[in-house]
Coordinates of C-alpha atoms and ligand atoms in Angstrom, one line a residue:
X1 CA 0.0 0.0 0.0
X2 CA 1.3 3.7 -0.9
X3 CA 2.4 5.9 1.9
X4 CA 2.3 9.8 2.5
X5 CA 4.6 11.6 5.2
X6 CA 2.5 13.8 6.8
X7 CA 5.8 16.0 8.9
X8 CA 4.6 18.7 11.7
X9 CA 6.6 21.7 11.6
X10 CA 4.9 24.7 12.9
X11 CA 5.9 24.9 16.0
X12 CA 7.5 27.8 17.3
X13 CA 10.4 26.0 18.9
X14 CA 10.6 29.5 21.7
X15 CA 12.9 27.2 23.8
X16 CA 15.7 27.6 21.3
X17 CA 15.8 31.5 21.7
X18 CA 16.4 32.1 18.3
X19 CA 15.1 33.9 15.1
X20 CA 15.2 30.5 12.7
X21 CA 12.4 28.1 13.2
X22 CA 13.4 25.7 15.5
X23 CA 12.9 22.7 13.1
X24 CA 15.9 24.5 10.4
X25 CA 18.1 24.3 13.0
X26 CA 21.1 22.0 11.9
X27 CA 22.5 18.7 12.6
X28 CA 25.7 17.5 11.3
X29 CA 25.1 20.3 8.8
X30 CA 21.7 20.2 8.0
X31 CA 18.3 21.0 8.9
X32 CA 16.5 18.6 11.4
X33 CA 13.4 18.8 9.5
X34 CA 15.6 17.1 6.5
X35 CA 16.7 14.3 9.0
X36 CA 13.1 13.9 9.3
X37 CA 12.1 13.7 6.1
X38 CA 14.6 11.8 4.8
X39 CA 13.8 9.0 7.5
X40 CA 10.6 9.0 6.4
X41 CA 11.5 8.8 2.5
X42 CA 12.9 5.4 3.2
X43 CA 9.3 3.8 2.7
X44 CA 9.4 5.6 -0.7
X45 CA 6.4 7.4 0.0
X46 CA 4.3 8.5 -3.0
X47 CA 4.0 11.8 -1.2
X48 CA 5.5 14.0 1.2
X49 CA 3.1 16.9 3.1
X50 CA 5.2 19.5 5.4
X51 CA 3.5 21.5 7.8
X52 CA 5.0 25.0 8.3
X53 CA 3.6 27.8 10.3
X54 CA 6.3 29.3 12.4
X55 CA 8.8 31.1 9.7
X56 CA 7.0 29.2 6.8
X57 CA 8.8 30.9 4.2
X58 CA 12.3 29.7 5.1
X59 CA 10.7 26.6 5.9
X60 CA 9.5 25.9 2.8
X61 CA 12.5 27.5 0.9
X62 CA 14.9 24.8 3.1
X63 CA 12.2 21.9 2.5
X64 CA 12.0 22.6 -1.3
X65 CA 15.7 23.0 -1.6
X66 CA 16.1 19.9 -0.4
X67 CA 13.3 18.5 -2.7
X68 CA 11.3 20.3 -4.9
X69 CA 8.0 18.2 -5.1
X70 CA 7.5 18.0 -1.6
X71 CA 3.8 19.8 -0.7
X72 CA 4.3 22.6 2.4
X73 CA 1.2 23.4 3.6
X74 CA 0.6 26.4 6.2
X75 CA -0.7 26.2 9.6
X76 CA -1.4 30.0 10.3
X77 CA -2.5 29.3 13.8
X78 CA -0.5 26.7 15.9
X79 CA -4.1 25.1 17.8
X80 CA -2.6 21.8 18.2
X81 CA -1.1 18.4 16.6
X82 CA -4.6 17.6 15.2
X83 CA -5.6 20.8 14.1
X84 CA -1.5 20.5 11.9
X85 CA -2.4 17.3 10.5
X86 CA -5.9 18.5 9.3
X87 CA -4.1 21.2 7.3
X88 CA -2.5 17.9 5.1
X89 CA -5.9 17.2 4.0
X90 CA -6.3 19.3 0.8
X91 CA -2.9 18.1 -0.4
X92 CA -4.0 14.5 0.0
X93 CA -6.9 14.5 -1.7
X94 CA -7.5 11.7 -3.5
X95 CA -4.7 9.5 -1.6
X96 CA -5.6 6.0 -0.7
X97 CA -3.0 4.8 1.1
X98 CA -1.7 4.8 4.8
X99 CA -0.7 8.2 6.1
X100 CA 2.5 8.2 8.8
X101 CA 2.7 11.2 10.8
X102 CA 6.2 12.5 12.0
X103 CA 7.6 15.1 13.9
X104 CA 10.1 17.7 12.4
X105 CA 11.8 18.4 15.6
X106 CA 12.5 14.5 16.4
X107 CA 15.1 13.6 13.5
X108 CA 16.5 10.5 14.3
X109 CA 13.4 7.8 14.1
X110 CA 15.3 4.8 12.0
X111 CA 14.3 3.0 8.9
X112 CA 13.7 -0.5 10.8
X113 CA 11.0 0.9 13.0
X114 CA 9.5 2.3 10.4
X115 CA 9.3 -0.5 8.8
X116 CA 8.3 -2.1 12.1
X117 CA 4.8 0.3 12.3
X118 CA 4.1 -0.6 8.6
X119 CA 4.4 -4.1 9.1
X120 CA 1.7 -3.3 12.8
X121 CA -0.8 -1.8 10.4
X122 CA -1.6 -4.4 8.7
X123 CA -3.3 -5.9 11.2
X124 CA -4.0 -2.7 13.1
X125 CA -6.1 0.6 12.2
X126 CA -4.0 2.8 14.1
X127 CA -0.1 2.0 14.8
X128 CA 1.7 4.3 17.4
X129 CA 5.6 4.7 17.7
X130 CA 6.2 4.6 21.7
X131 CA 9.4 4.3 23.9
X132 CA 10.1 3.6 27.4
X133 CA 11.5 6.9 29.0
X134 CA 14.3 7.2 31.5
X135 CA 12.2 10.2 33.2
X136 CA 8.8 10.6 31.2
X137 CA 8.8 13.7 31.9
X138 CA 5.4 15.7 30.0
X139 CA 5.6 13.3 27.2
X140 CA 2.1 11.8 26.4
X141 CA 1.5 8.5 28.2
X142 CA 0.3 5.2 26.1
X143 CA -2.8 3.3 28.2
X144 CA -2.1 -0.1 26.8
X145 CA -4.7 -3.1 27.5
X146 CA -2.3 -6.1 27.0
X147 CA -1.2 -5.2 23.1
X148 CA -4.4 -3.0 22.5
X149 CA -3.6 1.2 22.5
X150 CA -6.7 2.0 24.7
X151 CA -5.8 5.8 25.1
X152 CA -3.2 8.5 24.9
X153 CA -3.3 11.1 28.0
X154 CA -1.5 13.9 27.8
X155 CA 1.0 14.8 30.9
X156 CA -1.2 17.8 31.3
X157 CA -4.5 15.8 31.6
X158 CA -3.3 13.3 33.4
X159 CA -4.2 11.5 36.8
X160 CA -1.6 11.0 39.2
X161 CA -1.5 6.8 38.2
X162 CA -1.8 7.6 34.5
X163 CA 1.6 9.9 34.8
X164 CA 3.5 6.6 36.7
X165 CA 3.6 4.9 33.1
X166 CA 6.6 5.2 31.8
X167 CA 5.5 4.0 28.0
X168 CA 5.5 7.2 26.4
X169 CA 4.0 8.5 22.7
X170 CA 6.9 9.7 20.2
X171 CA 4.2 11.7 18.6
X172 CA 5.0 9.0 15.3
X173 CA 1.4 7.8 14.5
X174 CA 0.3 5.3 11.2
X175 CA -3.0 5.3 10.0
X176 CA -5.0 5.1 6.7
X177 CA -5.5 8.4 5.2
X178 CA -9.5 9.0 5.4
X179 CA -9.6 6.9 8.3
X180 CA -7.0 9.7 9.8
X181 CA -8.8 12.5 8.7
X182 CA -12.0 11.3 9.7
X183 CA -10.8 10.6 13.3
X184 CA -9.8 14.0 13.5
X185 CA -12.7 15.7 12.2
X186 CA -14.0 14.3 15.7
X187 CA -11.1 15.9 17.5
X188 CA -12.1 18.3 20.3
X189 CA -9.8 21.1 22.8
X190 CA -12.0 20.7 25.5
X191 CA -8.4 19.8 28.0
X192 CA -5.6 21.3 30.0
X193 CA -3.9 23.1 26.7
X194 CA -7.3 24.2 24.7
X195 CA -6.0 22.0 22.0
X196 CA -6.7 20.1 18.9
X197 CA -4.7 17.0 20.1
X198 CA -3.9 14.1 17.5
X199 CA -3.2 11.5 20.5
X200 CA -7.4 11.7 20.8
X201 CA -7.7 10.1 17.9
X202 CA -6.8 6.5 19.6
X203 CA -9.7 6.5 22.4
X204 CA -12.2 8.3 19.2
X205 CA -10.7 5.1 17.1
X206 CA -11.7 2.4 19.9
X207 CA -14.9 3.6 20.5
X208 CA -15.7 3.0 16.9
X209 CA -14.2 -0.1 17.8
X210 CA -10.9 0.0 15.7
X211 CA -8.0 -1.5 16.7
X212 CA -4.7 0.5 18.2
X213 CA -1.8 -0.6 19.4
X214 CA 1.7 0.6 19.9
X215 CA 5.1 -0.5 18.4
X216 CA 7.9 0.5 20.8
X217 CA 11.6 1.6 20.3
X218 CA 14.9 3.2 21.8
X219 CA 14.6 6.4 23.5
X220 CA 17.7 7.9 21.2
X221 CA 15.2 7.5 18.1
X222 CA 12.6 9.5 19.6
X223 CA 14.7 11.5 21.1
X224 CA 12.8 15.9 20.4
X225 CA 15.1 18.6 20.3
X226 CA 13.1 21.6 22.3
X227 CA 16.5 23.3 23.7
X228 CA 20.0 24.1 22.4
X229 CA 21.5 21.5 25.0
X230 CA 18.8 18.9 23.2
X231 CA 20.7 20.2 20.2
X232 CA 23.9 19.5 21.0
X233 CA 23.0 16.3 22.3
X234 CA 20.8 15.5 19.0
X235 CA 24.2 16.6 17.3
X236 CA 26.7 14.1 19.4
X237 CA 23.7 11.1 19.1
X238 CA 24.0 11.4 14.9
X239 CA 27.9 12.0 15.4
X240 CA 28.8 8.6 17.7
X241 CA 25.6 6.8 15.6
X242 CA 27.6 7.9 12.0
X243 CA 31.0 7.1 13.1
X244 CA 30.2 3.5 14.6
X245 CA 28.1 2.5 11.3
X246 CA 31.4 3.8 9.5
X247 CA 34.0 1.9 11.7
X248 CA 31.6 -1.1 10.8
X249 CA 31.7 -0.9 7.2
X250 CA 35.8 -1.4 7.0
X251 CA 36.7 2.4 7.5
X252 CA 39.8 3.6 9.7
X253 CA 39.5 6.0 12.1
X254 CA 41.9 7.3 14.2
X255 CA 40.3 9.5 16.3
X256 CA 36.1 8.9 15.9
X257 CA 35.4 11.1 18.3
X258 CA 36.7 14.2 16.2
X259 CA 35.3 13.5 13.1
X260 CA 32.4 14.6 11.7
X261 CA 30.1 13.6 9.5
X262 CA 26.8 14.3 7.3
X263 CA 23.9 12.7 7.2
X264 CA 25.0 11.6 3.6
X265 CA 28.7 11.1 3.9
X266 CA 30.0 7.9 2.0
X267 CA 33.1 6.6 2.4
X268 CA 34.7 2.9 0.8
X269 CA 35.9 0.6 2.6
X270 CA 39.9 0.4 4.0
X271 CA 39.7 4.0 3.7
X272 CA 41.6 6.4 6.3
X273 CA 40.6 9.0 7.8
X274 CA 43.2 10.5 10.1
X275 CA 41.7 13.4 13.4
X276 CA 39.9 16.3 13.0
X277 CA 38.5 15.8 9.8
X278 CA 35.1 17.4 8.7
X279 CA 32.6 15.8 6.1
X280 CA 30.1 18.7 5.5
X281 CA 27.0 17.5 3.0
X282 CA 27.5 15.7 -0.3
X283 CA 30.9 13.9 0.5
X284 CA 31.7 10.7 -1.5
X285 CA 35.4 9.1 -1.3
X286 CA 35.9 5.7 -2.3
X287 CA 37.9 3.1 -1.0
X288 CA 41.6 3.1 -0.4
X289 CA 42.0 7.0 0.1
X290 CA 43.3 8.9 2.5
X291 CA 42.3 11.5 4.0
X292 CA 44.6 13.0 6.2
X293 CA 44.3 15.4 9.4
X294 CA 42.7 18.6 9.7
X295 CA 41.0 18.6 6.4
X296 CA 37.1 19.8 5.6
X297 CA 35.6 18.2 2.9
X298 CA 32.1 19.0 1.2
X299 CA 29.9 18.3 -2.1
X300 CA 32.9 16.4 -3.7
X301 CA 34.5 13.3 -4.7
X302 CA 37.1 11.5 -4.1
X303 CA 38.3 8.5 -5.8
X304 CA 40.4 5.6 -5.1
X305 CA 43.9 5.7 -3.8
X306 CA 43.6 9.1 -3.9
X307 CA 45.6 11.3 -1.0
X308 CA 43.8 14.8 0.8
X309 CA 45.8 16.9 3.1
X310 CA 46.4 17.1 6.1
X311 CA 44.9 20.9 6.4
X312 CA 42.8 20.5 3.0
X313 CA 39.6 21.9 2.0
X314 CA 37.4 20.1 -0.5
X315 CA 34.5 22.7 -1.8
X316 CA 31.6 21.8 -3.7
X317 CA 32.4 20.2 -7.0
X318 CA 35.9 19.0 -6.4
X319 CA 36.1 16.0 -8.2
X320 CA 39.4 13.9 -7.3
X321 CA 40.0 10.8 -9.6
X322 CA 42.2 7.8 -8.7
X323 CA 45.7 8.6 -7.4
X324 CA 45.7 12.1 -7.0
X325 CA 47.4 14.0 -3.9
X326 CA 45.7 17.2 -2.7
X327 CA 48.0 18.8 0.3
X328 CA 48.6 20.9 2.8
X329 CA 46.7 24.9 2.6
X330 CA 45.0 23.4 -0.7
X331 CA 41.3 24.2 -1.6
X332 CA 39.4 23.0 -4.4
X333 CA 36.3 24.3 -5.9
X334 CA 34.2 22.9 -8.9
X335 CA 37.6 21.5 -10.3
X336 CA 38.5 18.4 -11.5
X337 CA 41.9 17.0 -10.4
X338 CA 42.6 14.1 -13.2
X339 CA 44.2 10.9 -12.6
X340 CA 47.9 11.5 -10.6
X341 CA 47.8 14.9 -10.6
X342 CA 49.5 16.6 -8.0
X343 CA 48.9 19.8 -5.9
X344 CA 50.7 19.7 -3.2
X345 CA 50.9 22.6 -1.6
X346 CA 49.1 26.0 -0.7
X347 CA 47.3 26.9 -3.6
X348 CA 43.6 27.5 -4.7
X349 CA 42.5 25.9 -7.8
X350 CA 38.8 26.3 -8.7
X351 CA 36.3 26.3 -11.6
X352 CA 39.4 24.4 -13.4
X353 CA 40.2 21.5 -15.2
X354 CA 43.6 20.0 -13.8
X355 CA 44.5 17.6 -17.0
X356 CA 46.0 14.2 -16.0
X357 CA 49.4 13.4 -13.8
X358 CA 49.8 17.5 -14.4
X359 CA 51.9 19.0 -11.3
X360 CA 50.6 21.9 -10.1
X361 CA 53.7 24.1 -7.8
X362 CA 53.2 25.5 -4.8
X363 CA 51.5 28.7 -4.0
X364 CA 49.8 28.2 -7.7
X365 CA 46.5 30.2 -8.0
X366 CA 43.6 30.1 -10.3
X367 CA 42.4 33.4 -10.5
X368 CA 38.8 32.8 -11.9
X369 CA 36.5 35.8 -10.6
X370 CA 37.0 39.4 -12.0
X371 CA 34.4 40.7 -9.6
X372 CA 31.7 40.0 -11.6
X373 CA 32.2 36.6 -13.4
X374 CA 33.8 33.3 -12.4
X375 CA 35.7 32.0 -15.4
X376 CA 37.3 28.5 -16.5
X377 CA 41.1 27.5 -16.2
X378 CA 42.3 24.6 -18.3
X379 CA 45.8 22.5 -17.3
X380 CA 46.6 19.9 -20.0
X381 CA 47.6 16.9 -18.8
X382 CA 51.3 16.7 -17.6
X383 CA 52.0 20.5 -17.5
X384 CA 53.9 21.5 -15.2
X385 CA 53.0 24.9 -13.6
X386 CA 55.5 26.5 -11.8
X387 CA 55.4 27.7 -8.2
X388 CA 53.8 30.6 -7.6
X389 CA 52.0 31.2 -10.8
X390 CA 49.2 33.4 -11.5
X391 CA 46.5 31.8 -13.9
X392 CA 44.6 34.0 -15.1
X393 CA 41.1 32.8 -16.2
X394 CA 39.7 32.0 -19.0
X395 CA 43.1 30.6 -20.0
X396 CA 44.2 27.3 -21.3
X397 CA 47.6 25.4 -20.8
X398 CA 48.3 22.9 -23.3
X399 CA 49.5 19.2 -22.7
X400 CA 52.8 19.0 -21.9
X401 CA 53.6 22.9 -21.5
X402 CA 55.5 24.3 -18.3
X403 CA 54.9 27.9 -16.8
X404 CA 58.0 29.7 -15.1
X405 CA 57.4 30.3 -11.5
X406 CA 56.3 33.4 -10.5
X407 CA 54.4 33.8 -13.5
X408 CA 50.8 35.9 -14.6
X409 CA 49.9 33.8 -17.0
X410 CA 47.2 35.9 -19.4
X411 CA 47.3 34.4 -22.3
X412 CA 46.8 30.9 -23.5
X413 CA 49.9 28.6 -23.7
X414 CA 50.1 25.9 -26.3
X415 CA 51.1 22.2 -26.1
X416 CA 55.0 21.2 -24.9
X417 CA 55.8 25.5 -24.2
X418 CA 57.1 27.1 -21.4
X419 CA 55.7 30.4 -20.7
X420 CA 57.5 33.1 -18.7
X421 CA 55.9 36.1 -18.0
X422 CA 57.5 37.9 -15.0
X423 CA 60.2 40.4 -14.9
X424 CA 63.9 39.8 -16.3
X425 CA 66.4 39.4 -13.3
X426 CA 68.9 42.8 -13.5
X427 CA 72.0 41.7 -11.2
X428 CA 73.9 45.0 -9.6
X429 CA 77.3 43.4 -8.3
X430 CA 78.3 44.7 -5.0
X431 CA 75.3 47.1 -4.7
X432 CA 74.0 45.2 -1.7
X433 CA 76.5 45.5 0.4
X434 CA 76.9 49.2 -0.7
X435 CA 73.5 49.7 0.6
X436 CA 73.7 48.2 3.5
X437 CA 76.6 50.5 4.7
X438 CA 74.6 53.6 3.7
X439 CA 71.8 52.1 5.5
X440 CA 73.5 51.4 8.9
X441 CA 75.4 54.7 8.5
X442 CA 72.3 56.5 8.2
X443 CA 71.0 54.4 11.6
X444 CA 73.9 55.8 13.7
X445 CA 73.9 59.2 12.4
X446 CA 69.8 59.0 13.5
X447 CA 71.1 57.8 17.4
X448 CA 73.8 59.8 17.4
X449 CA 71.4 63.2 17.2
X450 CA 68.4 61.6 19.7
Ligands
LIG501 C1 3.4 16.0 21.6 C2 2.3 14.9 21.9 C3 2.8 14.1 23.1 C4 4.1 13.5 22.8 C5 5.2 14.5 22.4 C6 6.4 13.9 21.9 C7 0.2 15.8 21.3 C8 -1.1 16.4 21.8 N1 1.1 15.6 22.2 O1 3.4 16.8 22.7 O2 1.9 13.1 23.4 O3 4.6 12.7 24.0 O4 4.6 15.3 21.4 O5 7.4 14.8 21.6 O6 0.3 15.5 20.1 N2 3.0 21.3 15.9 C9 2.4 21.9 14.8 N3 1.3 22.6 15.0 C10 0.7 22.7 16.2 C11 1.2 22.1 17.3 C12 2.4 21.4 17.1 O7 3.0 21.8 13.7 O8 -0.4 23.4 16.2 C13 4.2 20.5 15.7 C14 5.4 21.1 16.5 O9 6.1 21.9 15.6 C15 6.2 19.8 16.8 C16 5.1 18.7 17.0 O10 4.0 19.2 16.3 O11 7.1 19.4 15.7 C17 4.8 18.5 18.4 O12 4.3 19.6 19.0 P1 4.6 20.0 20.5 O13 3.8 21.2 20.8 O14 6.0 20.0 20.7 O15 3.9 18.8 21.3 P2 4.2 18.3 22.7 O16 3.5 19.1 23.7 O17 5.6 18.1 22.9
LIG502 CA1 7.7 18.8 21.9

């Protein structure tokens, strides 16, 4: 059966104390509410509903950033879970499927319990995600009868006996489409809060005499980010979660602990990666590279064998093939860096083509923006460039051609040439001494007035 993510964002998140929405705040470089989503996107839903109110507009520009066809609808007033999932009804018109409702602000649910709920519902009408809490604190609390889902109370509503269960609602609820929406058509705020709460729709479900129940899971999954100290410890959960699935699949690290990664970050097996290394979004590097200390890597690739840093940085775009060594105070941006080609040291090379085994000298720079336009540098495979050199886009080295160091290289160079442009040395024998004597007679005859 087809499923639609139905993802609650509106909330105002005021505990963060901040001016974004609480739910674009990031982890491991990206917005919880994409954490969300994406754990949602591993049942391949046929459709995807967010929920903005709070901030809607960057909201929805983050949400459709990430992916386009995903439906944000707006909650203009925040009266309660409910009352946010009603506002999914107009874009799901017409669905007949099961609906699963998540939370934006509780990113880390996993694929297998999702999986888990779907596999509930088929013998269930409603299927709730719940979890044993170390302190239960004002979660909702599940009223099971054996495996039936009698109830959810809220922690405001409830009796001193109801608030002893520990078995606590993740908010993660399962449920037919127009079965959902008819349950919360019945939906009342007569309570505590004066809200439209979606946990109502269990008792409303077995008084029609539907069946409920609850699938449970770890605390970690469920785990909400209201606070900056929830984010932080949202942030160290993906982190130690990332790294061990990484140590797992055959990849060194030195130092887990001070590496961080993105929710997307691949990386082949009996690769290295030595301390302090950063993976920001969009990172591939296949197996057998290293990738030494101190670098930051994002939106590139890097391939096999290949050798980055230490004290690299990898910008969108940077494509590495096989065998090539990026080093030390090296960035690279929407370049690619052909088979065993070499820069090794402190140069920017970007919105370039670096031609195969070509060595690029130290200090070499690509200068591709005139203040208005970014502009293409070609290096034909094997040039040599020589330290220091200025290249000047749009300009193209041939195959095989060598620039002198300390050149500003303007012009295009063609195949097997060597291209000097810099000033002629002029030698002045003796001069320097000379001056130095004028210069340290001039010192004296300064301390000698003072
Ligand atoms: C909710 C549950 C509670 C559960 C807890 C888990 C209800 C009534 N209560 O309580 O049982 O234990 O989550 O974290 O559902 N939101 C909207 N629009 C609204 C209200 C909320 O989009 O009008 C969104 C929020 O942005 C948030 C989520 O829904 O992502 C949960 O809302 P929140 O107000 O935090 O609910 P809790 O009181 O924590
Ligand atoms: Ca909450």
């Amino acid at each position: 059966m087809d499923t639609a993510l139905i993802i609650l964002a509106a909330g105002k998140g005021t505990r963060m104390n901040s001016d974004l929405p609480k739910v674009l705040h990031p982890i491991a470089g990206e917005p919880m509410l994409i954490h969300a989503i994406a754990a949602g996107e591993t049942l391949d839903p046929a459709k995807t509903v967010v929920v903005a109110g709070h901030g809607a507009d960057q909201v929805t520009a983050a949400t459709q950033a990430y992916d386009a066809a995903i439906d944000v609808v707006v909650q203009q007033e925040q009266l309660g879970t409910a009352h946010a999932v009603a506002q999914a009804r107009g874009a799901l018109e017409g669905f007949d499927g099961t609906a699963l409702v998540l939370y934006g602000d509780t990113p880390f649910v996993q694929p297998d319990t999702i999986a888990r709920m779907q596999t509930a519902g088929q013998d269930h009408d409603v299927v709730v995600l719940g979890f044993k809490a170390a302190d239960p604190g004002r979660y909702g609390r599940l009223v099971m009868q054996g495996d039936t889902l009698e109830r959810i109370v809220e922690y405001k509503d409830a009796t001193d006996a109801e608030r002893e269960i520990a078995l606590c609602n993740s908010g993660v609820i399962a449920c037919k489409a127009d079965l959902l929406f008819s349950l919360i058509d019945a939906v009342g705020n007569d309570n505590a809060a004066g809200e439209y709460y979606l946990t109502d729709i269990i008792a409303l479900a077995r008084a029609r005499g539907l069946s409920a129940t609850a699938v449970t899971c770890d605390e970690a999954e469920t785990l909400g980010v209201n606070s900056r100290a929830q984010l932080a410890e949202a942030e160290a959960a993906f982190q130690a979660r990332a790294r061990a699935a990484l140590l797992d699949d055959g990849v060194t690290l030195q130092a887990p602990h001070t590496v961080f990664l993105a929710r997307d970050t691949v990386i082949g097996r009996d690769t290295l990666v030595e301390p302090h290394v950063v993976f920001g979004p969009g990172v591939t590097v296949e197996s057998g590279a290293v990738i030494r200390a101190f670098s930051h890597l994002e939106g590139c690739h890097v391939s096999r064998g290949a050798t980055v840093g230490p004290y690299a940085r990898l910008r969108p775009g940077a494509e590495l093939a096989e065998h090539t060594r990026v080093g030390n105070f090296v960035e690279i941006k929407n370049a690619v860096v052909a088979e065993g080609a070499k820069v090794n040291h402190l140069s920017y090379i970007g919105d370039a083509h670096v031609g195969a085994r070509a060595n690029i000298g130290a200090g070499t720079i690509t200068c591709n923006y005139d203040g208005v336009m970014k502009h293409h540098t070609h290096i034909g495979s094997g040039a040599f460039i020589g330290s220091n050199t200025m290249l000047v886009a749009p300009v193209h080295i041939g195959d095989g051609a060598m620039t002198g160091s300390g050149s500003v290289i303007t012009s295009d160079v063609e195949d097997d040439a060597l291209a000097l442009a810099r000033a002629p040395q002029v030698e002045k024998p003796g001069m320097a001494r000379k001056l130095m004597e004028m210069l340290k007679a001039k010192k004296a005859k300064q301390q000698r007035g003072s």
